[in-house]
Amino acid sequence: MIRKLRFGSLTLTALASFLVAAPARAQFTSDVQPRITFIQERQEGQQAALRGNVRPEARPENDRGLVPENLPMEHMLLQLRRPPAQERALQQFIEELHTKKSPNFHRWINARKFGERFGLPTQELDVITRWLESHSFRVNVVYPSRMVIDFSGTAGQVRRTFATEIHYLDVKGEKHFANMSNPRIPVALAPAVVGIVSLHDFRPAPMHKMHKAWPQFTDSAGNNLVAPEDLATIYNMNPVFSAGTSGQGQTIVVIENTDVFSTADWDTFRSTFGLSGYTSGSFTTVFPPPPTGPNNCSDPGIIPNNDAEAILDAEWASAAAPSAAIQMATCADAGPTFGGLIALQNLINASPNPPAIMSISYGQCETVNGAAANAAYSSAYQQAVAEGVSVFVAAGDSGGSGCDNGSAGATHGIAVNAFASTPYNVAVGGTDFSDSYSGTNSIYWNQTNTPNFGSAISYVPEIPWNDSCAGVLLSNFLGFGPTYGSGSLCNDQTIGQAFQITVGGGGGPSACATGTPSVPGVVGGTCAGWPKPSWQSVFGNPSDGVRDTPDVSLFAADGLWGHFYIFCWSDTANGGKACTGDPQNWSGAGGTSFASPIMAGIQALVNQKNGPRQGNPNPVYYQLAAAEYGSAGNSSCNSSNGNAVSITCIFYDVTLGDMDMNCLYFDSTNLFNCYDPGGTFANGEVGVLSTDNNSYQPAFTATTGWDFATGIGTVNVANLVNNWPAPATNLSGMWDLRLLNSVNPPPGQVGETEFTFDLDIQGTTATTESLSNNGLQDHAFTNSVCSAVGSNFNATMNGDFSASPTASFQIFVDNGESYSMTGGLSPDGTTVTGTNVQYNAASQNCGSNDVGSSFTATLFKPASGTYIGSFTPDASGQAFDATIILNEDGNFNLTGTLTGSGNSCFSNLTINSSISPSIASGDVLEFFGTDSQGNQAGFVANAGGPSGAEGDTMWANLFVTAVVYSGACNGQTYTDAPFRKVSHSHPGRKSLIIPRRFKIEQESRER
């Protein structure tokens, strides 16, 4: 093949000098001006406090003294802060990623690109890491995102460096350690540092509530509960399953800090409830390592009670997407750092790309989590969605009282789960069924079960999940009047105390994502919520300027009205039940920790049908909800309609009930968000959570449209999947444009002209790609008398697909030449062909204009996969077999390995792209390999062949030319070694191009 020895415009001879310098490209290249360049010794004394980073439990009454100086503080995470302009650019980029008309729509980037574009400048990272090392900390990992540093030391080092002591605490009989004051750092570092994510060992709570063991299906006594088959009936999953969409090819990651008690529980759950017939479904456990440095993710073993969370997450994600691969990513808690956060960081910073869907069922309220930890989760989710990951998080299990999870009464006012309140995740709330309240059980449940223990007949009307005596439905059902005052259910001396509990679906406004509360654990002081994202606009959502939760909800009740989830958790020593015999004897529970993995499973169905990655699904959820609810709501989609609800609804609007919690005085004088008429700290009378202490403004009620109790509402899965916006035709990639001679070519044109360029097109949106700044020509335009050999010119490429399937291109050379052409796009979106190329000469000296040349433009996608073949030396030497594994990150940057058999020249090479992009000309790859001794070889791989065949856009074959540049085989060459693809590295993945560097090439080819 004519181009077999080219590296773009480079020859293999010229490549030798390039490879010598190539390793330097591994350095970060962010062009953001650093805010800090060095720390002088005298500046160490000028310190700034990292406020909002002290646990409310770190009080004198809990203090048990200093920990030993040598207490290990392993894998602390330093959360960094990018410059404000860079933060605005990232937010704009994420919005464009989720805006269909944007040229950046769904053009996800990987962790390395994320760091280069939106991470700290190299100089700032260097200053911070050197500063940590100067205080004898061990820097373990600087993550590719360039936003987090993993470092280790001792309590003594923390005290001396960050000016805060680590003390032992005794909190209600539990032993802990924590910092007693806000850490401090040099003022010079403050612009780039948010804080240390955690200096304590308090762990977030799993979002599930165990219930006494009764069946989650209809039993002989007539109780009406829920099995996986019921879930599919109620939320209309069956039409999707019947159409062949059940999660095939999708991976759902559940984030944990424990192992499951027994992986056999997952199999038992599936076989008992009729899911094992979906044979592609699987469950695996991974301990994701960091991208570099010492391993910070060790096997956590079994953590009692948390292992219940892990298995229920895996089982119910599989119930929603039974053919999906369920992957539990788990890391041990590392001293002060939650293992789930380590797992999350390692996954989103992995190469080439993280899994597309994640679910997190843990939480902590914003005021307690602290400013640094709040920033850590927001930053991690922000990076995740830029990589195309959909993150689902349990909204919470304590109504609007997020800081009083499962207590006898809310004392800290209104608060939300910090893990769920960021603008970059889906917060999943919880509902219950209203049939028991309305006495309509027989309408919605059969009296007998199917073989898979299903008994639901149809959709069942819903209410907010609420176990508290402050709930108006429970109060009315038991014959009480107002939910507040001495005559209320909460204050009834006979049965009221049994319902004094803060358990229900979580929700509320973000209020203390940043800043510091003046009262520990209570919103106030300098607290501020995350700003409201642009997509959170739908009828019912308040104009409060902050992020509101939840977004959507699903059934999550733990049995107050006779309904809750059943799952197989055989850890009998810690509260589980043997998973044998009748499932009515298995474990039962509720919680938004069920709703989150189920919603993640639903997203897997969406992704399977509509595209492998969706990033943050919320913009689409709210777009669909806004269309359904309009400006006044949609009565036909009211959940209370039950089986009469419209079959066209995507969301069921929950309008009956509330999630109000009972509340108490915080101390002898303070009452926070608690309406308690007649109550005092001394008399202990119970109030109800309210947005106003002086009047009854319950927090919060279900209303028409969006509300804090259930968000948009619950879902009709078939309608959600089938109404998801159709994926845009992905025309982004490396286009190889070839102009053929016309009957009357311009003077001097002697052969076919080829241009190769990156083009970023989404759907039918008109898109222009200007290459004028970096499309420099470094060799002759041999087809034109206007361009002398060795002349340099810039070129501009405009591509327009707005009239698809008709596409047009225009090429402008700054010597005055131009080309314009229009052709038809093939149905598969891979080629554009036409016969009306117009060439416009720069001047009379350039010959005449011409119309009529034909052209073909071919789209080449990234080449990822495993190739097997053999190398035969051009000179003397022994032939040998080899395996090449290529991974492209979506930006035409190659990594991988080349392993040879029986030849020291290619025994084991690590592959990287030699230049960016790695595809220099549509069907030509460029990369180099380096072995453990630093010996290098350069490679050109053609998708065509030595016979001059045109390139294969699917890269089924490679013809590899190689030259060794160092080591014992220095100078050895191999030409057109044949390789064939035997597997794809990432089936179904769509890779998009980031327009960072563009190249246009011309060459003359003899007929």
PDB file of N, CA, C and O in Angstrom, residues 785-844:
ATOM      1  N   VAL A 785      -0.509  23.810  -9.248  1.00  0.00           N
ATOM      2  CA  VAL A 785       0.619  24.655  -9.661  1.00  0.00           C
ATOM      3  C   VAL A 785       0.762  25.856  -8.749  1.00  0.00           C
ATOM      4  O   VAL A 785       1.745  26.576  -8.819  1.00  0.00           O
ATOM      5  N   CYS A 786      -0.237  26.104  -7.887  1.00  0.00           N
ATOM      6  CA  CYS A 786      -0.151  27.245  -6.979  1.00  0.00           C
ATOM      7  C   CYS A 786       0.773  26.977  -5.804  1.00  0.00           C
ATOM      8  O   CYS A 786       1.168  27.903  -5.102  1.00  0.00           O
ATOM      9  N   SER A 787       1.058  25.710  -5.504  1.00  0.00           N
ATOM     10  CA  SER A 787       1.787  25.354  -4.289  1.00  0.00           C
ATOM     11  C   SER A 787       3.109  24.728  -4.660  1.00  0.00           C
ATOM     12  O   SER A 787       3.166  23.604  -5.150  1.00  0.00           O
ATOM     13  N   ALA A 788       4.163  25.441  -4.423  1.00  0.00           N
ATOM     14  CA  ALA A 788       5.481  24.916  -4.714  1.00  0.00           C
ATOM     15  C   ALA A 788       5.883  23.876  -3.677  1.00  0.00           C
ATOM     16  O   ALA A 788       5.411  23.899  -2.541  1.00  0.00           O
ATOM     17  N   VAL A 789       6.762  22.974  -4.082  1.00  0.00           N
ATOM     18  CA  VAL A 789       7.235  21.947  -3.166  1.00  0.00           C
ATOM     19  C   VAL A 789       7.897  22.611  -1.957  1.00  0.00           C
ATOM     20  O   VAL A 789       8.695  23.534  -2.076  1.00  0.00           O
ATOM     21  N   GLY A 790       7.557  22.110  -0.775  1.00  0.00           N
ATOM     22  CA  GLY A 790       8.131  22.624   0.461  1.00  0.00           C
ATOM     23  C   GLY A 790       7.409  23.823   1.021  1.00  0.00           C
ATOM     24  O   GLY A 790       7.789  24.344   2.065  1.00  0.00           O
ATOM     25  N   SER A 791       6.357  24.295   0.355  1.00  0.00           N
ATOM     26  CA  SER A 791       5.629  25.457   0.857  1.00  0.00           C
ATOM     27  C   SER A 791       4.714  25.051   2.003  1.00  0.00           C
ATOM     28  O   SER A 791       4.282  23.905   2.097  1.00  0.00           O
ATOM     29  N   ASN A 792       4.417  25.983   2.876  1.00  0.00           N
ATOM     30  CA  ASN A 792       3.566  25.736   4.038  1.00  0.00           C
ATOM     31  C   ASN A 792       2.300  26.578   3.938  1.00  0.00           C
ATOM     32  O   ASN A 792       2.372  27.794   3.723  1.00  0.00           O
ATOM     33  N   PHE A 793       1.155  25.939   4.129  1.00  0.00           N
ATOM     34  CA  PHE A 793      -0.101  26.661   4.079  1.00  0.00           C
ATOM     35  C   PHE A 793      -1.035  26.152   5.166  1.00  0.00           C
ATOM     36  O   PHE A 793      -0.985  24.987   5.540  1.00  0.00           O
ATOM     37  N   ASN A 794      -1.880  27.046   5.662  1.00  0.00           N
ATOM     38  CA  ASN A 794      -2.964  26.636   6.543  1.00  0.00           C
ATOM     39  C   ASN A 794      -4.192  26.301   5.713  1.00  0.00           C
ATOM     40  O   ASN A 794      -4.383  26.815   4.618  1.00  0.00           O
ATOM     41  N   ALA A 795      -5.018  25.428   6.267  1.00  0.00           N
ATOM     42  CA  ALA A 795      -6.255  25.072   5.587  1.00  0.00           C
ATOM     43  C   ALA A 795      -7.402  25.091   6.590  1.00  0.00           C
ATOM     44  O   ALA A 795      -7.214  24.819   7.770  1.00  0.00           O
ATOM     45  N   THR A 796      -8.580  25.446   6.102  1.00  0.00           N
ATOM     46  CA  THR A 796      -9.777  25.460   6.932  1.00  0.00           C
ATOM     47  C   THR A 796     -10.793  24.482   6.341  1.00  0.00           C
ATOM     48  O   THR A 796     -11.049  24.501   5.136  1.00  0.00           O
ATOM     49  N   MET A 797     -11.352  23.620   7.204  1.00  0.00           N
ATOM     50  CA  MET A 797     -12.371  22.662   6.758  1.00  0.00           C
ATOM     51  C   MET A 797     -13.701  23.033   7.410  1.00  0.00           C
ATOM     52  O   MET A 797     -13.779  23.169   8.629  1.00  0.00           O
ATOM     53  N   ASN A 798     -14.729  23.197   6.603  1.00  0.00           N
ATOM     54  CA  ASN A 798     -16.078  23.371   7.104  1.00  0.00           C
ATOM     55  C   ASN A 798     -16.900  22.148   6.715  1.00  0.00           C
ATOM     56  O   ASN A 798     -16.901  21.749   5.552  1.00  0.00           O
ATOM     57  N   GLY A 799     -17.570  21.561   7.674  1.00  0.00           N
ATOM     58  CA  GLY A 799     -18.436  20.421   7.395  1.00  0.00           C
ATOM     59  C   GLY A 799     -19.851  20.726   7.843  1.00  0.00           C
ATOM     60  O   GLY A 799     -20.055  21.244   8.940  1.00  0.00           O
ATOM     61  N   ASP A 800     -20.831  20.437   7.011  1.00  0.00           N
ATOM     62  CA  ASP A 800     -22.220  20.753   7.328  1.00  0.00           C
ATOM     63  C   ASP A 800     -23.097  19.529   7.035  1.00  0.00           C
ATOM     64  O   ASP A 800     -23.188  19.085   5.897  1.00  0.00           O
ATOM     65  N   PHE A 801     -23.712  19.001   8.107  1.00  0.00           N
ATOM     66  CA  PHE A 801     -24.619  17.867   7.962  1.00  0.00           C
ATOM     67  C   PHE A 801     -26.050  18.278   8.295  1.00  0.00           C
ATOM     68  O   PHE A 801     -26.895  17.443   8.609  1.00  0.00           O
ATOM     69  N   SER A 802     -26.332  19.581   8.241  1.00  0.00           N
ATOM     70  CA  SER A 802     -27.650  20.059   8.667  1.00  0.00           C
ATOM     71  C   SER A 802     -28.765  19.573   7.749  1.00  0.00           C
ATOM     72  O   SER A 802     -29.918  19.536   8.152  1.00  0.00           O
ATOM     73  N   ALA A 803     -28.432  19.222   6.525  1.00  0.00           N
ATOM     74  CA  ALA A 803     -29.454  18.748   5.586  1.00  0.00           C
ATOM     75  C   ALA A 803     -29.346  17.242   5.380  1.00  0.00           C
ATOM     76  O   ALA A 803     -29.712  16.729   4.328  1.00  0.00           O
ATOM     77  N   SER A 804     -28.840  16.536   6.385  1.00  0.00           N
ATOM     78  CA  SER A 804     -28.653  15.088   6.290  1.00  0.00           C
ATOM     79  C   SER A 804     -29.931  14.420   5.743  1.00  0.00           C
ATOM     80  O   SER A 804     -31.036  14.803   6.122  1.00  0.00           O
ATOM     81  N   PRO A 805     -29.766  13.475   4.779  1.00  0.00           N
ATOM     82  CA  PRO A 805     -28.551  12.744   4.423  1.00  0.00           C
ATOM     83  C   PRO A 805     -27.659  13.424   3.397  1.00  0.00           C
ATOM     84  O   PRO A 805     -26.747  12.802   2.874  1.00  0.00           O
ATOM     85  N   THR A 806     -27.915  14.681   3.086  1.00  0.00           N
ATOM     86  CA  THR A 806     -26.989  15.417   2.231  1.00  0.00           C
ATOM     87  C   THR A 806     -25.949  16.098   3.102  1.00  0.00           C
ATOM     88  O   THR A 806     -26.283  16.723   4.107  1.00  0.00           O
ATOM     89  N   ALA A 807     -24.687  15.970   2.719  1.00  0.00           N
ATOM     90  CA  ALA A 807     -23.609  16.575   3.484  1.00  0.00           C
ATOM     91  C   ALA A 807     -22.741  17.402   2.550  1.00  0.00           C
ATOM     92  O   ALA A 807     -22.601  17.087   1.368  1.00  0.00           O
ATOM     93  N   SER A 808     -22.172  18.459   3.095  1.00  0.00           N
ATOM     94  CA  SER A 808     -21.301  19.300   2.277  1.00  0.00           C
ATOM     95  C   SER A 808     -20.025  19.616   3.026  1.00  0.00           C
ATOM     96  O   SER A 808     -20.011  19.703   4.257  1.00  0.00           O
ATOM     97  N   PHE A 809     -18.959  19.751   2.254  1.00  0.00           N
ATOM     98  CA  PHE A 809     -17.664  20.115   2.811  1.00  0.00           C
ATOM     99  C   PHE A 809     -17.114  21.303   2.010  1.00  0.00           C
ATOM    100  O   PHE A 809     -17.328  21.410   0.804  1.00  0.00           O
ATOM    101  N   GLN A 810     -16.378  22.146   2.691  1.00  0.00           N
ATOM    102  CA  GLN A 810     -15.637  23.218   2.032  1.00  0.00           C
ATOM    103  C   GLN A 810     -14.225  23.244   2.602  1.00  0.00           C
ATOM    104  O   GLN A 810     -14.044  23.147   3.822  1.00  0.00           O
ATOM    105  N   ILE A 811     -13.247  23.375   1.731  1.00  0.00           N
ATOM    106  CA  ILE A 811     -11.853  23.436   2.141  1.00  0.00           C
ATOM    107  C   ILE A 811     -11.271  24.730   1.585  1.00  0.00           C
ATOM    108  O   ILE A 811     -11.374  25.003   0.384  1.00  0.00           O
ATOM    109  N   PHE A 812     -10.668  25.511   2.462  1.00  0.00           N
ATOM    110  CA  PHE A 812     -10.052  26.773   2.066  1.00  0.00           C
ATOM    111  C   PHE A 812      -8.574  26.736   2.418  1.00  0.00           C
ATOM    112  O   PHE A 812      -8.206  26.478   3.566  1.00  0.00           O
ATOM    113  N   VAL A 813      -7.729  26.960   1.424  1.00  0.00           N
ATOM    114  CA  VAL A 813      -6.284  27.029   1.635  1.00  0.00           C
ATOM    115  C   VAL A 813      -5.892  28.493   1.607  1.00  0.00           C
ATOM    116  O   VAL A 813      -6.392  29.267   0.778  1.00  0.00           O
ATOM    117  N   ASP A 814      -4.979  28.893   2.511  1.00  0.00           N
ATOM    118  CA  ASP A 814      -4.739  30.330   2.614  1.00  0.00           C
ATOM    119  C   ASP A 814      -3.883  30.903   1.480  1.00  0.00           C
ATOM    120  O   ASP A 814      -3.526  32.065   1.503  1.00  0.00           O
ATOM    121  N   ASN A 815      -3.578  30.069   0.469  1.00  0.00           N
ATOM    122  CA  ASN A 815      -2.992  30.638  -0.744  1.00  0.00           C
ATOM    123  C   ASN A 815      -4.053  31.042  -1.758  1.00  0.00           C
ATOM    124  O   ASN A 815      -3.740  31.500  -2.845  1.00  0.00           O
ATOM    125  N   GLY A 816      -5.321  30.831  -1.374  1.00  0.00           N
ATOM    126  CA  GLY A 816      -6.423  31.248  -2.226  1.00  0.00           C
ATOM    127  C   GLY A 816      -7.197  30.113  -2.860  1.00  0.00           C
ATOM    128  O   GLY A 816      -8.298  30.331  -3.373  1.00  0.00           O
ATOM    129  N   GLU A 817      -6.645  28.903  -2.867  1.00  0.00           N
ATOM    130  CA  GLU A 817      -7.375  27.781  -3.431  1.00  0.00           C
ATOM    131  C   GLU A 817      -8.558  27.414  -2.538  1.00  0.00           C
ATOM    132  O   GLU A 817      -8.514  27.619  -1.323  1.00  0.00           O
ATOM    133  N   SER A 818      -9.583  26.845  -3.129  1.00  0.00           N
ATOM    134  CA  SER A 818     -10.695  26.343  -2.325  1.00  0.00           C
ATOM    135  C   SER A 818     -11.382  25.200  -3.052  1.00  0.00           C
ATOM    136  O   SER A 818     -11.308  25.093  -4.281  1.00  0.00           O
ATOM    137  N   TYR A 819     -12.018  24.346  -2.268  1.00  0.00           N
ATOM    138  CA  TYR A 819     -12.794  23.240  -2.795  1.00  0.00           C
ATOM    139  C   TYR A 819     -14.158  23.276  -2.119  1.00  0.00           C
ATOM    140  O   TYR A 819     -14.261  23.575  -0.934  1.00  0.00           O
ATOM    141  N   SER A 820     -15.201  22.946  -2.838  1.00  0.00           N
ATOM    142  CA  SER A 820     -16.522  22.770  -2.241  1.00  0.00           C
ATOM    143  C   SER A 820     -17.175  21.567  -2.884  1.00  0.00           C
ATOM    144  O   SER A 820     -16.967  21.306  -4.077  1.00  0.00           O
ATOM    145  N   MET A 821     -17.924  20.834  -2.099  1.00  0.00           N
ATOM    146  CA  MET A 821     -18.509  19.591  -2.622  1.00  0.00           C
ATOM    147  C   MET A 821     -19.734  19.226  -1.799  1.00  0.00           C
ATOM    148  O   MET A 821     -19.829  19.565  -0.619  1.00  0.00           O
ATOM    149  N   THR A 822     -20.659  18.549  -2.439  1.00  0.00           N
ATOM    150  CA  THR A 822     -21.873  18.075  -1.781  1.00  0.00           C
ATOM    151  C   THR A 822     -22.103  16.637  -2.194  1.00  0.00           C
ATOM    152  O   THR A 822     -21.922  16.274  -3.356  1.00  0.00           O
ATOM    153  N   GLY A 823     -22.499  15.819  -1.208  1.00  0.00           N
ATOM    154  CA  GLY A 823     -22.735  14.420  -1.505  1.00  0.00           C
ATOM    155  C   GLY A 823     -23.773  13.841  -0.575  1.00  0.00           C
ATOM    156  O   GLY A 823     -24.356  14.541   0.263  1.00  0.00           O
ATOM    157  N   GLY A 824     -23.992  12.548  -0.724  1.00  0.00           N
ATOM    158  CA  GLY A 824     -24.993  11.861   0.081  1.00  0.00           C
ATOM    159  C   GLY A 824     -24.358  10.998   1.156  1.00  0.00           C
ATOM    160  O   GLY A 824     -23.357  10.313   0.915  1.00  0.00           O
ATOM    161  N   LEU A 825     -24.947  11.045   2.350  1.00  0.00           N
ATOM    162  CA  LEU A 825     -24.470  10.246   3.482  1.00  0.00           C
ATOM    163  C   LEU A 825     -25.073   8.847   3.400  1.00  0.00           C
ATOM    164  O   LEU A 825     -26.283   8.699   3.203  1.00  0.00           O
ATOM    165  N   SER A 826     -24.246   7.843   3.562  1.00  0.00           N
ATOM    166  CA  SER A 826     -24.734   6.468   3.526  1.00  0.00           C
ATOM    167  C   SER A 826     -25.615   6.189   4.736  1.00  0.00           C
ATOM    168  O   SER A 826     -25.502   6.856   5.770  1.00  0.00           O
ATOM    169  N   PRO A 827     -26.535   5.208   4.628  1.00  0.00           N
ATOM    170  CA  PRO A 827     -27.438   4.919   5.751  1.00  0.00           C
ATOM    171  C   PRO A 827     -26.725   4.604   7.053  1.00  0.00           C
ATOM    172  O   PRO A 827     -27.234   4.908   8.131  1.00  0.00           O
ATOM    173  N   ASP A 828     -25.542   3.981   6.980  1.00  0.00           N
ATOM    174  CA  ASP A 828     -24.832   3.645   8.218  1.00  0.00           C
ATOM    175  C   ASP A 828     -23.964   4.789   8.727  1.00  0.00           C
ATOM    176  O   ASP A 828     -23.283   4.656   9.740  1.00  0.00           O
ATOM    177  N   GLY A 829     -23.995   5.919   8.029  1.00  0.00           N
ATOM    178  CA  GLY A 829     -23.272   7.088   8.502  1.00  0.00           C
ATOM    179  C   GLY A 829     -21.769   7.002   8.376  1.00  0.00           C
ATOM    180  O   GLY A 829     -21.057   7.719   9.083  1.00  0.00           O
ATOM    181  N   THR A 830     -21.245   6.169   7.475  1.00  0.00           N
ATOM    182  CA  THR A 830     -19.798   5.986   7.390  1.00  0.00           C
ATOM    183  C   THR A 830     -19.174   6.588   6.143  1.00  0.00           C
ATOM    184  O   THR A 830     -17.961   6.758   6.095  1.00  0.00           O
ATOM    185  N   THR A 831     -19.970   6.924   5.133  1.00  0.00           N
ATOM    186  CA  THR A 831     -19.376   7.480   3.915  1.00  0.00           C
ATOM    187  C   THR A 831     -20.255   8.586   3.341  1.00  0.00           C
ATOM    188  O   THR A 831     -21.479   8.595   3.501  1.00  0.00           O
ATOM    189  N   VAL A 832     -19.600   9.524   2.695  1.00  0.00           N
ATOM    190  CA  VAL A 832     -20.270  10.550   1.904  1.00  0.00           C
ATOM    191  C   VAL A 832     -19.647  10.494   0.516  1.00  0.00           C
ATOM    192  O   VAL A 832     -18.420  10.522   0.367  1.00  0.00           O
ATOM    193  N   THR A 833     -20.460  10.397  -0.522  1.00  0.00           N
ATOM    194  CA  THR A 833     -19.960  10.351  -1.897  1.00  0.00           C
ATOM    195  C   THR A 833     -20.703  11.364  -2.739  1.00  0.00           C
ATOM    196  O   THR A 833     -21.869  11.681  -2.501  1.00  0.00           O
ATOM    197  N   GLY A 834     -20.000  11.892  -3.771  1.00  0.00           N
ATOM    198  CA  GLY A 834     -20.613  12.853  -4.663  1.00  0.00           C
ATOM    199  C   GLY A 834     -19.778  13.044  -5.911  1.00  0.00           C
ATOM    200  O   GLY A 834     -18.626  12.600  -5.986  1.00  0.00           O
ATOM    201  N   THR A 835     -20.341  13.731  -6.890  1.00  0.00           N
ATOM    202  CA  THR A 835     -19.655  13.920  -8.177  1.00  0.00           C
ATOM    203  C   THR A 835     -19.612  15.380  -8.589  1.00  0.00           C
ATOM    204  O   THR A 835     -19.385  15.684  -9.764  1.00  0.00           O
ATOM    205  N   ASN A 836     -19.833  16.281  -7.663  1.00  0.00           N
ATOM    206  CA  ASN A 836     -19.892  17.693  -8.052  1.00  0.00           C
ATOM    207  C   ASN A 836     -18.902  18.545  -7.265  1.00  0.00           C
ATOM    208  O   ASN A 836     -19.229  19.594  -6.741  1.00  0.00           O
ATOM    209  N   VAL A 837     -17.666  18.064  -7.160  1.00  0.00           N
ATOM    210  CA  VAL A 837     -16.631  18.859  -6.509  1.00  0.00           C
ATOM    211  C   VAL A 837     -16.307  20.078  -7.366  1.00  0.00           C
ATOM    212  O   VAL A 837     -16.135  19.964  -8.576  1.00  0.00           O
ATOM    213  N   GLN A 838     -16.260  21.235  -6.744  1.00  0.00           N
ATOM    214  CA  GLN A 838     -15.876  22.450  -7.452  1.00  0.00           C
ATOM    215  C   GLN A 838     -14.541  22.923  -6.931  1.00  0.00           C
ATOM    216  O   GLN A 838     -14.362  23.114  -5.724  1.00  0.00           O
ATOM    217  N   TYR A 839     -13.589  23.103  -7.842  1.00  0.00           N
ATOM    218  CA  TYR A 839     -12.274  23.624  -7.488  1.00  0.00           C
ATOM    219  C   TYR A 839     -12.179  25.063  -7.956  1.00  0.00           C
ATOM    220  O   TYR A 839     -12.461  25.371  -9.113  1.00  0.00           O
ATOM    221  N   ASN A 840     -11.829  25.942  -7.038  1.00  0.00           N
ATOM    222  CA  ASN A 840     -11.677  27.354  -7.369  1.00  0.00           C
ATOM    223  C   ASN A 840     -10.201  27.716  -7.283  1.00  0.00           C
ATOM    224  O   ASN A 840      -9.573  27.594  -6.220  1.00  0.00           O
ATOM    225  N   ALA A 841      -9.648  28.136  -8.396  1.00  0.00           N
ATOM    226  CA  ALA A 841      -8.233  28.481  -8.442  1.00  0.00           C
ATOM    227  C   ALA A 841      -7.980  29.766  -7.679  1.00  0.00           C
ATOM    228  O   ALA A 841      -8.856  30.630  -7.563  1.00  0.00           O
ATOM    229  N   ALA A 842      -6.764  29.907  -7.191  1.00  0.00           N
ATOM    230  CA  ALA A 842      -6.408  31.106  -6.431  1.00  0.00           C
ATOM    231  C   ALA A 842      -6.294  32.315  -7.349  1.00  0.00           C
ATOM    232  O   ALA A 842      -6.625  33.436  -6.977  1.00  0.00           O
ATOM    233  N   SER A 843      -5.797  32.125  -8.553  1.00  0.00           N
ATOM    234  CA  SER A 843      -5.635  33.222  -9.508  1.00  0.00           C
ATOM    235  C   SER A 843      -5.498  32.623 -10.901  1.00  0.00           C
ATOM    236  O   SER A 843      -5.517  31.404 -11.069  1.00  0.00           O
ATOM    237  N   GLN A 844      -5.342  33.445 -11.869  1.00  0.00           N
ATOM    238  CA  GLN A 844      -5.184  32.930 -13.224  1.00  0.00           C
ATOM    239  C   GLN A 844      -3.927  32.086 -13.367  1.00  0.00           C
ATOM    240  O   GLN A 844      -3.851  31.196 -14.191  1.00  0.00           O
TER     241      GLN A 844
END
